[in-house]
């Protein structure tokens, strides 16, 4: 998913992240679920679907915080800020 995202092949990326989410949900791998949500949030942000992106990034952040994964939690915070910037909500981005 992340490779397709970086190559701007957002349809392939969305399919890959959705499949990953389904696998991680079946196996109850919370870190994997958060990663898939984060990837889907990136795609939503690029598509201008800011409310959906925010929802996904918040969910990923909550999971990573509960797992005490500081670097991934920080990435989710950064992604939340980038959505707010893209949406023109500079105060919220801070």
mmCIF file of N, CA, C and O in Angstrom:
data_model
loop_
_atom_site.group_PDB
_atom_site.id
_atom_site.type_symbol
_atom_site.label_atom_id
_atom_site.label_comp_id
_atom_site.label_asym_id
_atom_site.label_seq_id
_atom_site.Cartn_x
_atom_site.Cartn_y
_atom_site.Cartn_z
ATOM 1 N N UNK A 1 0.800 -1.187 0.000
ATOM 2 C CA UNK A 1 0.000 0.000 0.000
ATOM 3 C C UNK A 1 0.852 1.265 0.000
ATOM 4 O O UNK A 1 0.585 2.202 -0.748
ATOM 5 N N UNK A 2 1.872 1.283 0.871
ATOM 6 C CA UNK A 2 2.693 2.494 0.962
ATOM 7 C C UNK A 2 3.490 2.714 -0.326
ATOM 8 O O UNK A 2 3.650 3.854 -0.759
ATOM 9 N N UNK A 3 3.964 1.648 -0.950
ATOM 10 C CA UNK A 3 4.691 1.803 -2.215
ATOM 11 C C UNK A 3 3.763 2.371 -3.281
ATOM 12 O O UNK A 3 4.125 3.325 -3.982
ATOM 13 N N UNK A 4 2.572 1.817 -3.402
ATOM 14 C CA UNK A 4 1.615 2.333 -4.391
ATOM 15 C C UNK A 4 1.251 3.782 -4.076
ATOM 16 O O UNK A 4 1.126 4.608 -4.996
ATOM 17 N N UNK A 5 1.117 4.117 -2.792
ATOM 18 C CA UNK A 5 0.819 5.495 -2.411
ATOM 19 C C UNK A 5 1.941 6.424 -2.864
ATOM 20 O O UNK A 5 1.691 7.476 -3.457
ATOM 21 N N UNK A 6 3.170 6.039 -2.594
ATOM 22 C CA UNK A 6 4.313 6.874 -2.984
ATOM 23 C C UNK A 6 4.413 7.021 -4.498
ATOM 24 O O UNK A 6 4.908 8.030 -4.997
ATOM 25 N N UNK A 7 3.925 6.029 -5.226
ATOM 26 C CA UNK A 7 3.916 6.087 -6.692
ATOM 27 C C UNK A 7 2.659 6.778 -7.222
ATOM 28 O O UNK A 7 2.438 6.826 -8.424
ATOM 29 N N UNK A 8 1.840 7.297 -6.309
ATOM 30 C CA UNK A 8 0.595 8.010 -6.643
ATOM 31 C C UNK A 8 -0.410 7.126 -7.367
ATOM 32 O O UNK A 8 -1.231 7.631 -8.139
ATOM 33 N N UNK A 9 -0.346 5.831 -7.113
ATOM 34 C CA UNK A 9 -1.348 4.906 -7.644
ATOM 35 C C UNK A 9 -2.345 4.647 -6.520
ATOM 36 O O UNK A 9 -2.311 3.624 -5.834
ATOM 37 N N UNK A 10 -3.213 5.633 -6.303
ATOM 38 C CA UNK A 10 -4.071 5.635 -5.128
ATOM 39 C C UNK A 10 -5.127 4.537 -5.146
ATOM 40 O O UNK A 10 -5.528 4.059 -4.090
ATOM 41 N N UNK A 11 -5.571 4.121 -6.319
ATOM 42 C CA UNK A 11 -6.545 3.022 -6.378
ATOM 43 C C UNK A 11 -5.914 1.723 -5.895
ATOM 44 O O UNK A 11 -6.522 0.980 -5.121
ATOM 45 N N UNK A 12 -4.707 1.445 -6.361
ATOM 46 C CA UNK A 12 -4.003 0.234 -5.923
ATOM 47 C C UNK A 12 -3.691 0.329 -4.435
ATOM 48 O O UNK A 12 -3.840 -0.644 -3.690
ATOM 49 N N UNK A 13 -3.260 1.511 -3.993
ATOM 50 C CA UNK A 13 -2.939 1.695 -2.581
ATOM 51 C C UNK A 13 -4.166 1.460 -1.705
ATOM 52 O O UNK A 13 -4.090 0.774 -0.679
ATOM 53 N N UNK A 14 -5.312 2.014 -2.099
ATOM 54 C CA UNK A 14 -6.529 1.834 -1.307
ATOM 55 C C UNK A 14 -6.902 0.355 -1.226
ATOM 56 O O UNK A 14 -7.260 -0.148 -0.154
ATOM 57 N N UNK A 15 -6.797 -0.349 -2.347
ATOM 58 C CA UNK A 15 -7.103 -1.781 -2.346
ATOM 59 C C UNK A 15 -6.163 -2.530 -1.410
ATOM 60 O O UNK A 15 -6.592 -3.362 -0.609
ATOM 61 N N UNK A 16 -4.876 -2.212 -1.480
ATOM 62 C CA UNK A 16 -3.894 -2.899 -0.634
ATOM 63 C C UNK A 16 -4.141 -2.615 0.843
ATOM 64 O O UNK A 16 -4.134 -3.538 1.669
ATOM 65 N N UNK A 17 -4.366 -1.351 1.190
ATOM 66 C CA UNK A 17 -4.605 -1.019 2.594
ATOM 67 C C UNK A 17 -5.908 -1.622 3.107
ATOM 68 O O UNK A 17 -5.985 -2.043 4.270
ATOM 69 N N UNK A 18 -6.915 -1.679 2.258
ATOM 70 C CA UNK A 18 -8.183 -2.286 2.660
ATOM 71 C C UNK A 18 -8.005 -3.779 2.913
ATOM 72 O O UNK A 18 -8.502 -4.324 3.907
ATOM 73 N N UNK A 19 -7.266 -4.443 2.035
ATOM 74 C CA UNK A 19 -6.986 -5.870 2.229
ATOM 75 C C UNK A 19 -6.169 -6.091 3.492
ATOM 76 O O UNK A 19 -6.434 -7.033 4.258
ATOM 77 N N UNK A 20 -5.189 -5.227 3.727
ATOM 78 C CA UNK A 20 -4.389 -5.331 4.953
ATOM 79 C C UNK A 20 -5.261 -5.163 6.180
ATOM 80 O O UNK A 20 -5.141 -5.921 7.143
ATOM 81 N N UNK A 21 -6.124 -4.161 6.141
ATOM 82 C CA UNK A 21 -7.017 -3.930 7.276
ATOM 83 C C UNK A 21 -7.839 -5.189 7.566
ATOM 84 O O UNK A 21 -7.963 -5.607 8.722
ATOM 85 N N UNK A 22 -8.394 -5.794 6.533
ATOM 86 C CA UNK A 22 -9.221 -6.989 6.709
ATOM 87 C C UNK A 22 -8.427 -8.130 7.347
ATOM 88 O O UNK A 22 -8.916 -8.813 8.249
ATOM 89 N N UNK A 23 -7.195 -8.324 6.886
ATOM 90 C CA UNK A 23 -6.343 -9.387 7.448
ATOM 91 C C UNK A 23 -6.018 -9.092 8.906
ATOM 92 O O UNK A 23 -6.153 -9.959 9.780
ATOM 93 N N UNK A 24 -5.597 -7.857 9.183
ATOM 94 C CA UNK A 24 -5.216 -7.507 10.558
ATOM 95 C C UNK A 24 -6.429 -7.569 11.488
ATOM 96 O O UNK A 24 -6.284 -7.959 12.651
ATOM 97 N N UNK A 25 -7.585 -7.194 10.998
ATOM 98 C CA UNK A 25 -8.788 -7.266 11.834
ATOM 99 C C UNK A 25 -9.126 -8.716 12.175
ATOM 100 O O UNK A 25 -9.484 -9.020 13.321
ATOM 101 N N UNK A 26 -8.982 -9.604 11.195
ATOM 102 C CA UNK A 26 -9.269 -11.027 11.446
ATOM 103 C C UNK A 26 -8.292 -11.615 12.458
ATOM 104 O O UNK A 26 -8.660 -12.480 13.253
ATOM 105 N N UNK A 27 -7.044 -11.170 12.419
ATOM 106 C CA UNK A 27 -6.029 -11.712 13.322
ATOM 107 C C UNK A 27 -5.892 -10.887 14.600
ATOM 108 O O UNK A 27 -5.081 -11.216 15.455
ATOM 109 N N UNK A 28 -6.686 -9.833 14.699
ATOM 110 C CA UNK A 28 -6.688 -8.940 15.862
ATOM 111 C C UNK A 28 -5.317 -8.329 16.133
ATOM 112 O O UNK A 28 -4.940 -8.103 17.288
ATOM 113 N N UNK A 29 -4.579 -8.036 15.073
ATOM 114 C CA UNK A 29 -3.274 -7.378 15.178
ATOM 115 C C UNK A 29 -3.506 -5.874 15.202
ATOM 116 O O UNK A 29 -3.707 -5.238 14.167
ATOM 117 N N UNK A 30 -3.483 -5.294 16.391
ATOM 118 C CA UNK A 30 -3.834 -3.880 16.540
ATOM 119 C C UNK A 30 -2.832 -2.959 15.853
ATOM 120 O O UNK A 30 -3.223 -1.936 15.285
ATOM 121 N N UNK A 31 -1.556 -3.292 15.902
ATOM 122 C CA UNK A 31 -0.563 -2.464 15.217
ATOM 123 C C UNK A 31 -0.799 -2.491 13.709
ATOM 124 O O UNK A 31 -0.726 -1.461 13.034
ATOM 125 N N UNK A 32 -1.099 -3.659 13.168
ATOM 126 C CA UNK A 32 -1.410 -3.765 11.746
ATOM 127 C C UNK A 32 -2.663 -2.988 11.367
ATOM 128 O O UNK A 32 -2.704 -2.327 10.324
ATOM 129 N N UNK A 33 -3.682 -3.061 12.220
ATOM 130 C CA UNK A 33 -4.912 -2.303 11.979
ATOM 131 C C UNK A 33 -4.594 -0.813 11.926
ATOM 132 O O UNK A 33 -5.043 -0.103 11.013
ATOM 133 N N UNK A 34 -3.806 -0.335 12.888
ATOM 134 C CA UNK A 34 -3.442 1.082 12.909
ATOM 135 C C UNK A 34 -2.663 1.473 11.656
ATOM 136 O O UNK A 34 -2.894 2.532 11.080
ATOM 137 N N UNK A 35 -1.759 0.620 11.218
ATOM 138 C CA UNK A 35 -0.997 0.906 10.011
ATOM 139 C C UNK A 35 -1.881 1.007 8.780
ATOM 140 O O UNK A 35 -1.704 1.881 7.938
ATOM 141 N N UNK A 36 -2.848 0.096 8.685
ATOM 142 C CA UNK A 36 -3.770 0.128 7.549
ATOM 143 C C UNK A 36 -4.653 1.371 7.604
ATOM 144 O O UNK A 36 -4.891 2.021 6.581
ATOM 145 N N UNK A 37 -5.130 1.716 8.799
ATOM 146 C CA UNK A 37 -5.936 2.935 8.943
ATOM 147 C C UNK A 37 -5.120 4.170 8.566
ATOM 148 O O UNK A 37 -5.627 5.081 7.909
ATOM 149 N N UNK A 38 -3.866 4.185 8.988
ATOM 150 C CA UNK A 38 -2.998 5.302 8.638
ATOM 151 C C UNK A 38 -2.848 5.416 7.122
ATOM 152 O O UNK A 38 -2.959 6.505 6.558
ATOM 153 N N UNK A 39 -2.622 4.301 6.457
ATOM 154 C CA UNK A 39 -2.496 4.309 5.001
ATOM 155 C C UNK A 39 -3.767 4.789 4.320
ATOM 156 O O UNK A 39 -3.724 5.597 3.384
ATOM 157 N N UNK A 40 -4.905 4.310 4.795
ATOM 158 C CA UNK A 40 -6.177 4.756 4.226
ATOM 159 C C UNK A 40 -6.399 6.243 4.487
ATOM 160 O O UNK A 40 -6.941 6.954 3.642
ATOM 161 N N UNK A 41 -5.946 6.709 5.640
ATOM 162 C CA UNK A 41 -6.044 8.132 5.937
ATOM 163 C C UNK A 41 -5.211 8.975 4.986
ATOM 164 O O UNK A 41 -5.625 10.061 4.556
ATOM 165 N N UNK A 42 -4.030 8.483 4.632
ATOM 166 C CA UNK A 42 -3.191 9.203 3.669
ATOM 167 C C UNK A 42 -3.905 9.345 2.328
ATOM 168 O O UNK A 42 -3.882 10.413 1.706
ATOM 169 N N UNK A 43 -4.538 8.278 1.894
ATOM 170 C CA UNK A 43 -5.258 8.317 0.617
ATOM 171 C C UNK A 43 -6.439 9.280 0.708
ATOM 172 O O UNK A 43 -6.667 10.083 -0.200
ATOM 173 N N UNK A 44 -7.167 9.207 1.812
ATOM 174 C CA UNK A 44 -8.298 10.133 2.000
ATOM 175 C C UNK A 44 -7.819 11.578 1.966
ATOM 176 O O UNK A 44 -8.461 12.438 1.355
ATOM 177 N N UNK A 45 -6.699 11.851 2.621
ATOM 178 C CA UNK A 45 -6.171 13.216 2.619
ATOM 179 C C UNK A 45 -5.872 13.676 1.197
ATOM 180 O O UNK A 45 -6.241 14.773 0.794
ATOM 181 N N UNK A 46 -5.233 12.829 0.419
ATOM 182 C CA UNK A 46 -4.891 13.191 -0.960
ATOM 183 C C UNK A 46 -6.132 13.393 -1.815
ATOM 184 O O UNK A 46 -6.120 14.194 -2.744
ATOM 185 N N UNK A 47 -7.217 12.678 -1.493
ATOM 186 C CA UNK A 47 -8.474 12.790 -2.250
ATOM 187 C C UNK A 47 -9.317 13.971 -1.778
ATOM 188 O O UNK A 47 -10.367 14.239 -2.350
ATOM 189 N N UNK A 48 -8.864 14.648 -0.717
ATOM 190 C CA UNK A 48 -9.638 15.763 -0.182
ATOM 191 C C UNK A 48 -10.768 15.333 0.729
ATOM 192 O O UNK A 48 -11.627 16.140 1.075
ATOM 193 N N UNK A 49 -10.768 14.071 1.134
ATOM 194 C CA UNK A 49 -11.787 13.548 2.051
ATOM 195 C C UNK A 49 -11.292 13.749 3.483
ATOM 196 O O UNK A 49 -10.961 12.799 4.194
ATOM 197 N N UNK A 50 -11.219 15.019 3.888
ATOM 198 C CA UNK A 50 -10.584 15.363 5.156
ATOM 199 C C UNK A 50 -11.283 14.780 6.388
ATOM 200 O O UNK A 50 -10.594 14.280 7.290
ATOM 201 N N UNK A 51 -12.616 14.806 6.471
ATOM 202 C CA UNK A 51 -13.245 14.210 7.660
ATOM 203 C C UNK A 51 -12.897 12.725 7.831
ATOM 204 O O UNK A 51 -12.610 12.270 8.939
ATOM 205 N N UNK A 52 -12.902 11.991 6.736
ATOM 206 C CA UNK A 52 -12.562 10.574 6.797
ATOM 207 C C UNK A 52 -11.095 10.384 7.174
ATOM 208 O O UNK A 52 -10.747 9.508 7.984
ATOM 209 N N UNK A 53 -10.223 11.199 6.604
ATOM 210 C CA UNK A 53 -8.801 11.114 6.936
ATOM 211 C C UNK A 53 -8.586 11.373 8.421
ATOM 212 O O UNK A 53 -7.834 10.637 9.084
ATOM 213 N N UNK A 54 -9.241 12.405 8.953
ATOM 214 C CA UNK A 54 -9.097 12.709 10.377
ATOM 215 C C UNK A 54 -9.570 11.547 11.245
ATOM 216 O O UNK A 54 -8.916 11.187 12.227
ATOM 217 N N UNK A 55 -10.696 10.955 10.874
ATOM 218 C CA UNK A 55 -11.227 9.821 11.631
ATOM 219 C C UNK A 55 -10.231 8.670 11.649
ATOM 220 O O UNK A 55 -9.968 8.060 12.693
ATOM 221 N N UNK A 56 -9.667 8.365 10.493
ATOM 222 C CA UNK A 56 -8.718 7.248 10.404
ATOM 223 C C UNK A 56 -7.434 7.539 11.184
ATOM 224 O O UNK A 56 -6.910 6.672 11.888
ATOM 225 N N UNK A 57 -6.911 8.762 11.055
ATOM 226 C CA UNK A 57 -5.683 9.111 11.768
ATOM 227 C C UNK A 57 -5.902 9.121 13.283
ATOM 228 O O UNK A 57 -5.032 8.686 14.040
ATOM 229 N N UNK A 58 -7.060 9.624 13.727
ATOM 230 C CA UNK A 58 -7.363 9.598 15.162
ATOM 231 C C UNK A 58 -7.420 8.157 15.670
ATOM 232 O O UNK A 58 -6.879 7.847 16.740
ATOM 233 N N UNK A 59 -8.055 7.282 14.914
ATOM 234 C CA UNK A 59 -8.160 5.876 15.326
ATOM 235 C C UNK A 59 -6.786 5.220 15.380
ATOM 236 O O UNK A 59 -6.475 4.489 16.332
ATOM 237 N N UNK A 60 -5.960 5.478 14.372
ATOM 238 C CA UNK A 60 -4.603 4.922 14.364
ATOM 239 C C UNK A 60 -3.810 5.438 15.555
ATOM 240 O O UNK A 60 -3.126 4.675 16.251
ATOM 241 N N UNK A 61 -3.910 6.741 15.816
ATOM 242 C CA UNK A 61 -3.187 7.330 16.943
ATOM 243 C C UNK A 61 -3.601 6.690 18.264
ATOM 244 O O UNK A 61 -2.757 6.351 19.102
ATOM 245 N N UNK A 62 -4.896 6.503 18.450
ATOM 246 C CA UNK A 62 -5.378 5.904 19.697
ATOM 247 C C UNK A 62 -4.828 4.490 19.891
ATOM 248 O O UNK A 62 -4.427 4.114 20.993
ATOM 249 N N UNK A 63 -4.813 3.726 18.819
ATOM 250 C CA UNK A 63 -4.269 2.360 18.913
ATOM 251 C C UNK A 63 -2.793 2.421 19.261
ATOM 252 O O UNK A 63 -2.319 1.730 20.168
ATOM 253 N N UNK A 64 -2.035 3.232 18.519
ATOM 254 C CA UNK A 64 -0.596 3.297 18.762
ATOM 255 C C UNK A 64 -0.276 3.819 20.146
ATOM 256 O O UNK A 64 0.666 3.361 20.786
ATOM 257 N N UNK A 65 -1.070 4.788 20.643
ATOM 258 C CA UNK A 65 -0.860 5.261 22.011
ATOM 259 C C UNK A 65 -1.068 4.125 23.005
ATOM 260 O O UNK A 65 -0.298 3.974 23.955
ATOM 261 N N UNK A 66 -2.106 3.328 22.796
ATOM 262 C CA UNK A 66 -2.391 2.225 23.714
ATOM 263 C C UNK A 66 -1.304 1.151 23.667
ATOM 264 O O UNK A 66 -1.109 0.426 24.641
ATOM 265 N N UNK A 67 -0.600 1.069 22.550
ATOM 266 C CA UNK A 67 0.500 0.111 22.403
ATOM 267 C C UNK A 67 1.839 0.706 22.838
ATOM 268 O O UNK A 67 2.868 0.034 22.746
ATOM 269 N N UNK A 68 1.815 1.962 23.265
ATOM 270 C CA UNK A 68 3.030 2.681 23.680
ATOM 271 C C UNK A 68 4.062 2.751 22.556
ATOM 272 O O UNK A 68 5.263 2.644 22.793
ATOM 273 N N UNK A 69 3.564 2.930 21.344
ATOM 274 C CA UNK A 69 4.423 3.049 20.165
ATOM 275 C C UNK A 69 4.606 4.540 19.874
ATOM 276 O O UNK A 69 3.806 5.155 19.154
ATOM 277 N N UNK A 70 5.649 5.110 20.460
ATOM 278 C CA UNK A 70 5.841 6.562 20.401
ATOM 279 C C UNK A 70 6.094 7.070 18.985
ATOM 280 O O UNK A 70 5.557 8.119 18.604
ATOM 281 N N UNK A 71 6.887 6.361 18.196
ATOM 282 C CA UNK A 71 7.202 6.869 16.855
ATOM 283 C C UNK A 71 5.980 6.846 15.939
ATOM 284 O O UNK A 71 5.746 7.794 15.184
ATOM 285 N N UNK A 72 5.184 5.802 16.022
ATOM 286 C CA UNK A 72 3.979 5.744 15.191
ATOM 287 C C UNK A 72 2.925 6.730 15.686
ATOM 288 O O UNK A 72 2.207 7.331 14.876
ATOM 289 N N UNK A 73 2.832 6.917 16.999
ATOM 290 C CA UNK A 73 1.916 7.920 17.544
ATOM 291 C C UNK A 73 2.297 9.296 17.028
ATOM 292 O O UNK A 73 1.427 10.083 16.621
ATOM 293 N N UNK A 74 3.597 9.586 17.002
ATOM 294 C CA UNK A 74 4.063 10.876 16.491
ATOM 295 C C UNK A 74 3.721 11.030 15.016
ATOM 296 O O UNK A 74 3.315 12.116 14.576
ATOM 297 N N UNK A 75 3.856 9.962 14.244
ATOM 298 C CA UNK A 75 3.510 10.026 12.818
ATOM 299 C C UNK A 75 2.023 10.321 12.637
ATOM 300 O O UNK A 75 1.645 11.102 11.758
ATOM 301 N N UNK A 76 1.185 9.702 13.476
ATOM 302 C CA UNK A 76 -0.257 9.956 13.382
ATOM 303 C C UNK A 76 -0.566 11.416 13.723
ATOM 304 O O UNK A 76 -1.384 12.049 13.058
ATOM 305 N N UNK A 77 0.104 11.953 14.734
ATOM 306 C CA UNK A 77 -0.079 13.370 15.074
ATOM 307 C C UNK A 77 0.319 14.262 13.897
ATOM 308 O O UNK A 77 -0.377 15.231 13.571
ATOM 309 N N UNK A 78 1.441 13.935 13.275
ATOM 310 C CA UNK A 78 1.889 14.719 12.120
ATOM 311 C C UNK A 78 0.861 14.638 10.996
ATOM 312 O O UNK A 78 0.511 15.655 10.384
ATOM 313 N N UNK A 79 0.344 13.445 10.747
ATOM 314 C CA UNK A 79 -0.652 13.276 9.690
ATOM 315 C C UNK A 79 -1.928 14.051 9.996
ATOM 316 O O UNK A 79 -2.531 14.634 9.090
ATOM 317 N N UNK A 80 -2.331 14.079 11.253
ATOM 318 C CA UNK A 80 -3.496 14.882 11.628
ATOM 319 C C UNK A 80 -3.247 16.353 11.303
ATOM 320 O O UNK A 80 -4.119 17.036 10.769
ATOM 321 N N UNK A 81 -2.049 16.830 11.595
ATOM 322 C CA UNK A 81 -1.710 18.218 11.288
ATOM 323 C C UNK A 81 -1.717 18.501 9.801
ATOM 324 O O UNK A 81 -2.191 19.561 9.371
ATOM 325 N N UNK A 82 -1.226 17.552 9.008
ATOM 326 C CA UNK A 82 -1.194 17.790 7.562
ATOM 327 C C UNK A 82 -2.597 17.862 6.975
ATOM 328 O O UNK A 82 -2.838 18.599 6.022
ATOM 329 N N UNK A 83 -3.535 17.103 7.551
ATOM 330 C CA UNK A 83 -4.927 17.177 7.085
ATOM 331 C C UNK A 83 -5.503 18.553 7.416
ATOM 332 O O UNK A 83 -6.153 19.183 6.576
ATOM 333 N N UNK A 84 -5.260 19.005 8.627
ATOM 334 C CA UNK A 84 -5.780 20.313 9.030
ATOM 335 C C UNK A 84 -5.196 21.436 8.161
ATOM 336 O O UNK A 84 -5.901 22.360 7.784
ATOM 337 N N UNK A 85 -3.928 21.335 7.842
ATOM 338 C CA UNK A 85 -3.302 22.320 6.951
ATOM 339 C C UNK A 85 -3.964 22.285 5.580
ATOM 340 O O UNK A 85 -4.320 23.302 5.018
ATOM 341 N N UNK A 86 -4.118 21.080 5.040
ATOM 342 C CA UNK A 86 -4.736 20.927 3.710
ATOM 343 C C UNK A 86 -6.159 21.472 3.697
ATOM 344 O O UNK A 86 -6.599 22.047 2.691
ATOM 345 N N UNK A 87 -6.854 21.343 4.828
ATOM 346 C CA UNK A 87 -8.237 21.813 4.928
ATOM 347 C C UNK A 87 -8.295 23.319 5.229
ATOM 348 O O UNK A 87 -9.380 23.893 5.263
ATOM 349 N N UNK A 88 -7.140 23.921 5.443
ATOM 350 C CA UNK A 88 -7.101 25.346 5.737
ATOM 351 C C UNK A 88 -7.358 25.690 7.189
ATOM 352 O O UNK A 88 -7.612 26.842 7.528
ATOM 353 N N UNK A 89 -7.282 24.694 8.059
ATOM 354 C CA UNK A 89 -7.517 24.886 9.492
ATOM 355 C C UNK A 89 -6.185 25.012 10.214
ATOM 356 O O UNK A 89 -5.756 24.106 10.928
ATOM 357 N N UNK A 90 -5.522 26.142 10.033
ATOM 358 C CA UNK A 90 -4.175 26.295 10.559
ATOM 359 C C UNK A 90 -4.132 26.283 12.083
ATOM 360 O O UNK A 90 -3.186 25.741 12.668
ATOM 361 N N UNK A 91 -5.131 26.832 12.746
ATOM 362 C CA UNK A 91 -5.154 26.811 14.206
ATOM 363 C C UNK A 91 -5.251 25.378 14.709
ATOM 364 O O UNK A 91 -4.562 24.997 15.650
ATOM 365 N N UNK A 92 -6.108 24.570 14.095
ATOM 366 C CA UNK A 92 -6.253 23.175 14.501
ATOM 367 C C UNK A 92 -4.983 22.388 14.212
ATOM 368 O O UNK A 92 -4.651 21.451 14.945
ATOM 369 N N UNK A 93 -4.262 22.764 13.168
ATOM 370 C CA UNK A 93 -3.028 22.067 12.821
ATOM 371 C C UNK A 93 -1.969 22.216 13.907
ATOM 372 O O UNK A 93 -1.145 21.324 14.099
ATOM 373 N N UNK A 94 -2.003 23.350 14.608
ATOM 374 C CA UNK A 94 -1.016 23.565 15.679
ATOM 375 C C UNK A 94 -1.215 22.554 16.776
ATOM 376 O O UNK A 94 -0.350 22.091 17.418
#
